[in-house]
Amino acid sequence: MNGNHYDVAIIGGGVIGGSIAFQLAKRNVRVVVLEKDRIASEASSAAAGMLGAQSEFSNEHPLISSMAYPCEKCPSTPCFIPFALKSRDMIVPLAEELKELTGIDIGLVQKGILKIALTEEENEALQRNYEFWRRMEQSVQWLSVDDVAVFEPNVTKNLRGAMYLPNDGQVSAPDLSLAFAKASIVYGAEWQEFTEVLDVAQEGDDYRLRTNHGTVHAGAVVVAAGAWSALFLEKTGLSLSMYPVKGECLLVKVEKPIIQTTVFAKNGCYIVPKKGNRLLIGATSTPYTFDKKVTVQGIMSLLERAQQLLPTIRTAEWERAWAGIRPQTGDGVPYIGEHPHYKNIWIATGHYRNGILLSPITGVIIADLVEGKGSGEFDLAPFSLTRHQATYTV
Amino acid sequence: MNGNHYDVAIIGGGVIGGSIAFQLAKRNVRVVVLEKDRIASEASSAAAGMLGAQSEFSNEHPLISSMAYPCEKCPSTPCFIPFALKSRDMIVPLAEELKELTGIDIGLVQKGILKIALTEEENEALQRNYEFWRRMEQSVQWLSVDDVAVFEPNVTKNLRGAMYLPNDGQVSAPDLSLAFAKASIVYGAEWQEFTEVLDVAQEGDDYRLRTNHGTVHAGAVVVAAGAWSALFLEKTGLSLSMYPVKGECLLVKVEKPIIQTTVFAKNGCYIVPKKGNRLLIGATSTPYTFDKKVTVQGIMSLLERAQQLLPTIRTAEWERAWAGIRPQTGDGVPYIGEHPHYKNIWIATGHYRNGILLSPITGVIIADLVEGKGSGEFDLAPFSLTRHQATYTV
Amino acid sequence: MNGNHYDVAIIGGGVIGGSIAFQLAKRNVRVVVLEKDRIASEASSAAAGMLGAQSEFSNEHPLISSMAYPCEKCPSTPCFIPFALKSRDMIVPLAEELKELTGIDIGLVQKGILKIALTEEENEALQRNYEFWRRMEQSVQWLSVDDVAVFEPNVTKNLRGAMYLPNDGQVSAPDLSLAFAKASIVYGAEWQEFTEVLDVAQEGDDYRLRTNHGTVHAGAVVVAAGAWSALFLEKTGLSLSMYPVKGECLLVKVEKPIIQTTVFAKNGCYIVPKKGNRLLIGATSTPYTFDKKVTVQGIMSLLERAQQLLPTIRTAEWERAWAGIRPQTGDGVPYIGEHPHYKNIWIATGHYRNGILLSPITGVIIADLVEGKGSGEFDLAPFSLTRHQATYTV
Amino acid sequence: MNGNHYDVAIIGGGVIGGSIAFQLAKRNVRVVVLEKDRIASEASSAAAGMLGAQSEFSNEHPLISSMAYPCEKCPSTPCFIPFALKSRDMIVPLAEELKELTGIDIGLVQKGILKIALTEEENEALQRNYEFWRRMEQSVQWLSVDDVAVFEPNVTKNLRGAMYLPNDGQVSAPDLSLAFAKASIVYGAEWQEFTEVLDVAQEGDDYRLRTNHGTVHAGAVVVAAGAWSALFLEKTGLSLSMYPVKGECLLVKVEKPIIQTTVFAKNGCYIVPKKGNRLLIGATSTPYTFDKKVTVQGIMSLLERAQQLLPTIRTAEWERAWAGIRPQTGDGVPYIGEHPHYKNIWIATGHYRNGILLSPITGVIIADLVEGKGSGEFDLAPFSLTRHQATYTV
């Protein structure tokens, strides 16, 4: 149905593909986004939307603790930290730009994230984390039990300590994803929904993508297909160390706001206050499955942990539950870079549960790479497609 | 909009109003049903549909233990028992009759109800219950822990004993309610949805009902408005001892059937196997509220109790949750009879969580009363509208 | 359940009740809102959200053409015009205030309303309307067929002329309603959902309201129950000339924006561009019914008229349809004022399809009246409860 | 996750895959069904469920008019007719068998299909069709305008003639699909939902299927993936002449039944009476797209045609709209047979809008083929995979 030629074809219409499409279209690159279902129909719409540049990354994160960090470029600071921090900072002007272009309010809330330690062991880990951020010279506060009682009076009193990260925030993940898509369209990008790419072949300097809706030709290809990326890349002879991780979430509604900030337990449960007195409770982690069924077990475990953190949540009204499939990698680090065998096939995937946070910077970096501008201030070695002998095992 | 005259106007289009309309229309009585919302939009559609003629009534039920039973008419047997048993027996031919008339399959399942005792105290009470049914000469079996393991292998092993009631069954409550309505229409009844009765006044031998959609005239009036009956009857100077009880339920789905019978714990939780590998889990009881919000607390308590009964339910898929408002009375016994101050105003309400079970017989009894045929084999004294000094207090 | 005493009890939790609650609570008045279902569950959430201060009122509106206008207070201008214009102007600072207080973006769009004449007869009427607004010295532009082709290129070419009202706008009706409610709560108002007021009685200087959830006492009562107001007021001996009008609406989704402004045909069909490339198409008018069913006929008539106005809408994606019940009065003018028989019972109803537009000013006027401050610059005579011999006939 | 070995792996969990799984499992064959989404999540659940063995096939159908029929085996009768008729006849005992095994009522209604000619041209074609069925000695009646007025009084009077096919009927398509799946599970089949087959490779006598959830080994493979079959078979070097056809449908609800039979216009619109006074209106045909969006245009065209057939449908209540993607072939005939290059890869696809009707016989034929029993009474040549030079073009 479409034999047109594009500068760049992006495979995957989630938040990462959308951010890349937006950046490229803004630079007058002729872009088409090929999405197998609808815009942001997978993990991007299922996400809680936290901008956890600090809450998600710490001295214990694989990028920092187990890789060759600090790297040469920035000997005193692990360089993934500036990467996440920068992406978080990009959100503020982006919210305005997207609102201007599309009318969509991405729901940016800048009230911080409060990490709670419920056990002594968690408390010690959290304190190390706190020290880490102080050394990094990032905003962070330590809150005693009494401080928390004043700051978020509905949070459980059965806690040992808490760390407040004032600069972490949140957005509406579906709205950010839609805003990227719509803004890219304003700048001329095309989106083809329900369009699955079956295979890709080189044809002179171009790539020919066969889809269920005909053939698309493009000078460059970007694979941003989330948890489905590895399956597609297998067809190009590239085995990545990736696996899907199901995450279940809930939405409940309270009569009056009971928390101001996002409350995040060390046990993995978080509660994010959303528009209209909603609270989003996330998330379970079930690896190695593409099954999006919400289970009784998932709901029970989320409700139990949420009630432990925030006892008054028991009176909240039930709204709904859903699941998304997140793209995890063997070492927990995204893949961002060029295909090792094919020039001008670019890959941006494996963002796991940080796709929303990292979408702004991923969009800019891939757009720069596609345009031959290099990776700027960032060393992309840790994101390299060839950083290890990858095997996809289920 | 409607100034027509009817023989009987029924206020309330739930399962009770529908059953009465069906019986009256079948006898060529000109009937109109006035429903404030849609057909069966309240408790009748929210119900689990159990036909617990034995599982719901026992020697501990108020009708039996605390009232003047055995009554004169049937000195050796508490007469409410035959009332419930008869209604249950009426369901089998009714299922066929309704299917024939309307094409609707009411989902009758006759595989019994299994009552489980989880503690020693529950076990003793259950044994007394078992003895009671033996004395009543009703079908009942006692199952040991080992018997249950064979009979329903997925039920918890942490039980003390179980009583199996082979003749109790279940139907689809929404389908039964719709089938009554549709069958009554086949016989000529009229239904006016979204029609709220504002007040009723005597006019010669007739009643004039003012509604939000004009005035309806009828020779007789039946009030079958479930939890809303008492509020309406206040306008006629009648104070009933009634209060609303919210009940929350869940629906989950399993890959393969894990139980055959309805499993009912003494702690109030029951699991009813439904069409398409669904399991309906009910029900909470929150008295004194018309609020139909499903709460986090309600879901947690149902899931915890269900998992205690049937551990493998943890892997089930979540479908949805809802709530209904059930009409409870001060002594737990329905009101069935004539208005004490107004001739030809009949009342059938307060069926609490037995509305589905008791709908067949209530339909016949009210139709008989309206036609001046008396109450037949049953003494209606325990259902009398004047049986106590009723006060509605919240 | 609640025997508390309030300064003011508001019956009805829609956009009018919410606006009044917000204004009163902001002035430290102790307010309770009694809502029979949920917040804004009726017409307020069903509305299209147009702020048609000019598009809805013209020299042909009953308030202007058939009543005693110009009135004495403002001899040269019909005074309902300033009333609507003022309410429209109040929305801009209100949007900011509500966002600040509640975090809710009410979706204010200030891109005008374009009224289209499709026939010569409509064109003449529209031109008279245009002349009227020029005489009133309000912003208005006449657009030729060619102008429209430039301004809104997707609008049909089969038009005769068009009037552009740059200052009319739109909001999200559900979001405005929720924002009023939430903001009133921030200022201390209480909301009781699922609470139906059964009757009201004087008790000394106070009123006692009997509800399905117990009794509420209040020094003053405000009836803001939309289409249900007349039914309630009958209980107080007041017959208003009011009737319900069902309005059906649709929501469809386009891939790219196809209109910028709200497009409004003289034939009554309007298309309002909403967030996320949605188009809201409204509205049918079916008088004398509380039935909220969406009919095949309603959908066909809306789609046909929408397609006439905006042919490319045929390719839009279907989303959903719904209906609301709007409170219309015999002369098309709202009722705003004191109950003729009871001091301190205030009434604000009958806003028909202008409830969203008129909610800001209605909130302030009722708050002023309740506080004994009078009606300020506005003569409320046309809104008087006793302006005619009202009879409610269906 | 699953390295198990099966006798047969079926790709596709719709009504065709389910019927095959049921027949094989019943014969003690070890079967796994691999479904990329959920059971029957595509066309099988979107279908209207008509059993149009006569209404869908006539002297004008490609199978009969343009192919080499009558064939040698049955010189006097085009043999596709017996194929469809037999499948229709199989439904009656199957309904009982499936109900018995699974408890699911597949909603079989045997009240015939009424084909309506609205124009003189349609009338002539319909009369030829009528003559055809008489020659075939199949039940068929010709109805005059007056006959139709008696038989289905709500059908338009603006018709020229009608043909009644008493033996064509209908089922609930989703219920039939679920019942096949559940019955196959009762007989031991396994179903893996959310499991996409990425590629298939020969490995000795077996096939190895790589999926997103690990690898499956099977002695034989059945491809029953509906509109997705051709895309998969491309990977095996087989180009089929297939294309997707979107079909949109609606569901509306009437207060009382207005038709007894399925009413089918020659213009392609049909109205199928369903449970609970629902009417299913189908279906549009949009070729060459996998896009499942329901369009404004689709709804308008269905409602207009339905109203032409059945004017009183205007008062019906709107319920919902949906779309499915049907697998059409170049000559309108399904593909049923063995893969031309790979032994023991069987294909059953291209049933277009007759998947429900043909599912019983397709299940039996493929089961026979897999077991090496041949095709029995039927010549499968017209269904052959190599019957033409197939090219998939979009």
Short mmCIF file of C-alpha atoms in Angstrom, two decimals, chain B residues 113-119 122-124 126-127 129-130 140-149 151-152 155-156 159-165 261-266 309:
data_model
loop_
_atom_site.label_atom_id
_atom_site.label_comp_id
_atom_site.label_asym_id
_atom_site.label_seq_id
_atom_site.Cartn_x
_atom_site.Cartn_y
_atom_site.Cartn_z
CA ILE B 113 -22.75 -26.54 47.48
CA LEU B 114 -19.82 -27.60 49.61
CA LYS B 115 -19.55 -25.88 52.99
CA ILE B 116 -16.09 -25.91 54.49
CA ALA B 117 -15.09 -25.56 58.12
CA LEU B 118 -11.61 -24.15 58.52
CA THR B 119 -11.44 -24.09 62.31
CA GLU B 122 -16.57 -23.81 62.58
CA ASN B 123 -16.47 -27.56 62.34
CA GLU B 124 -18.66 -27.99 65.39
CA LEU B 126 -21.15 -27.22 60.73
CA GLN B 127 -21.75 -30.59 62.33
CA ASN B 129 -25.94 -27.90 60.84
CA TYR B 130 -25.44 -31.33 59.30
CA VAL B 140 -26.81 -33.84 53.01
CA GLN B 141 -23.43 -35.56 53.28
CA TRP B 142 -20.59 -35.18 55.69
CA LEU B 143 -17.14 -35.15 54.06
CA SER B 144 -13.91 -35.81 55.87
CA VAL B 145 -10.69 -34.08 54.97
CA ASP B 146 -9.81 -37.07 52.80
CA ASP B 147 -13.22 -37.09 51.13
CA VAL B 148 -12.81 -33.45 50.21
CA ALA B 149 -9.35 -34.15 48.80
CA PHE B 151 -14.12 -34.64 45.71
CA GLU B 152 -12.58 -31.20 45.15
CA VAL B 155 -9.66 -27.09 47.95
CA THR B 156 -7.27 -26.41 50.81
CA LEU B 159 -9.83 -27.82 56.71
CA ARG B 160 -11.53 -29.64 59.53
CA GLY B 161 -14.61 -30.98 57.81
CA ALA B 162 -17.13 -30.25 55.14
CA MET B 163 -20.83 -30.63 54.50
CA TYR B 164 -22.06 -31.27 50.99
CA LEU B 165 -25.56 -30.17 50.01
CA THR B 261 -19.27 -27.29 43.04
CA THR B 262 -19.77 -24.00 44.75
CA VAL B 263 -17.35 -23.85 47.68
CA PHE B 264 -18.60 -21.94 50.69
CA ALA B 265 -16.56 -21.21 53.78
CA LYS B 266 -18.16 -20.70 57.14
CA LEU B 309 -10.05 -21.85 50.60
#
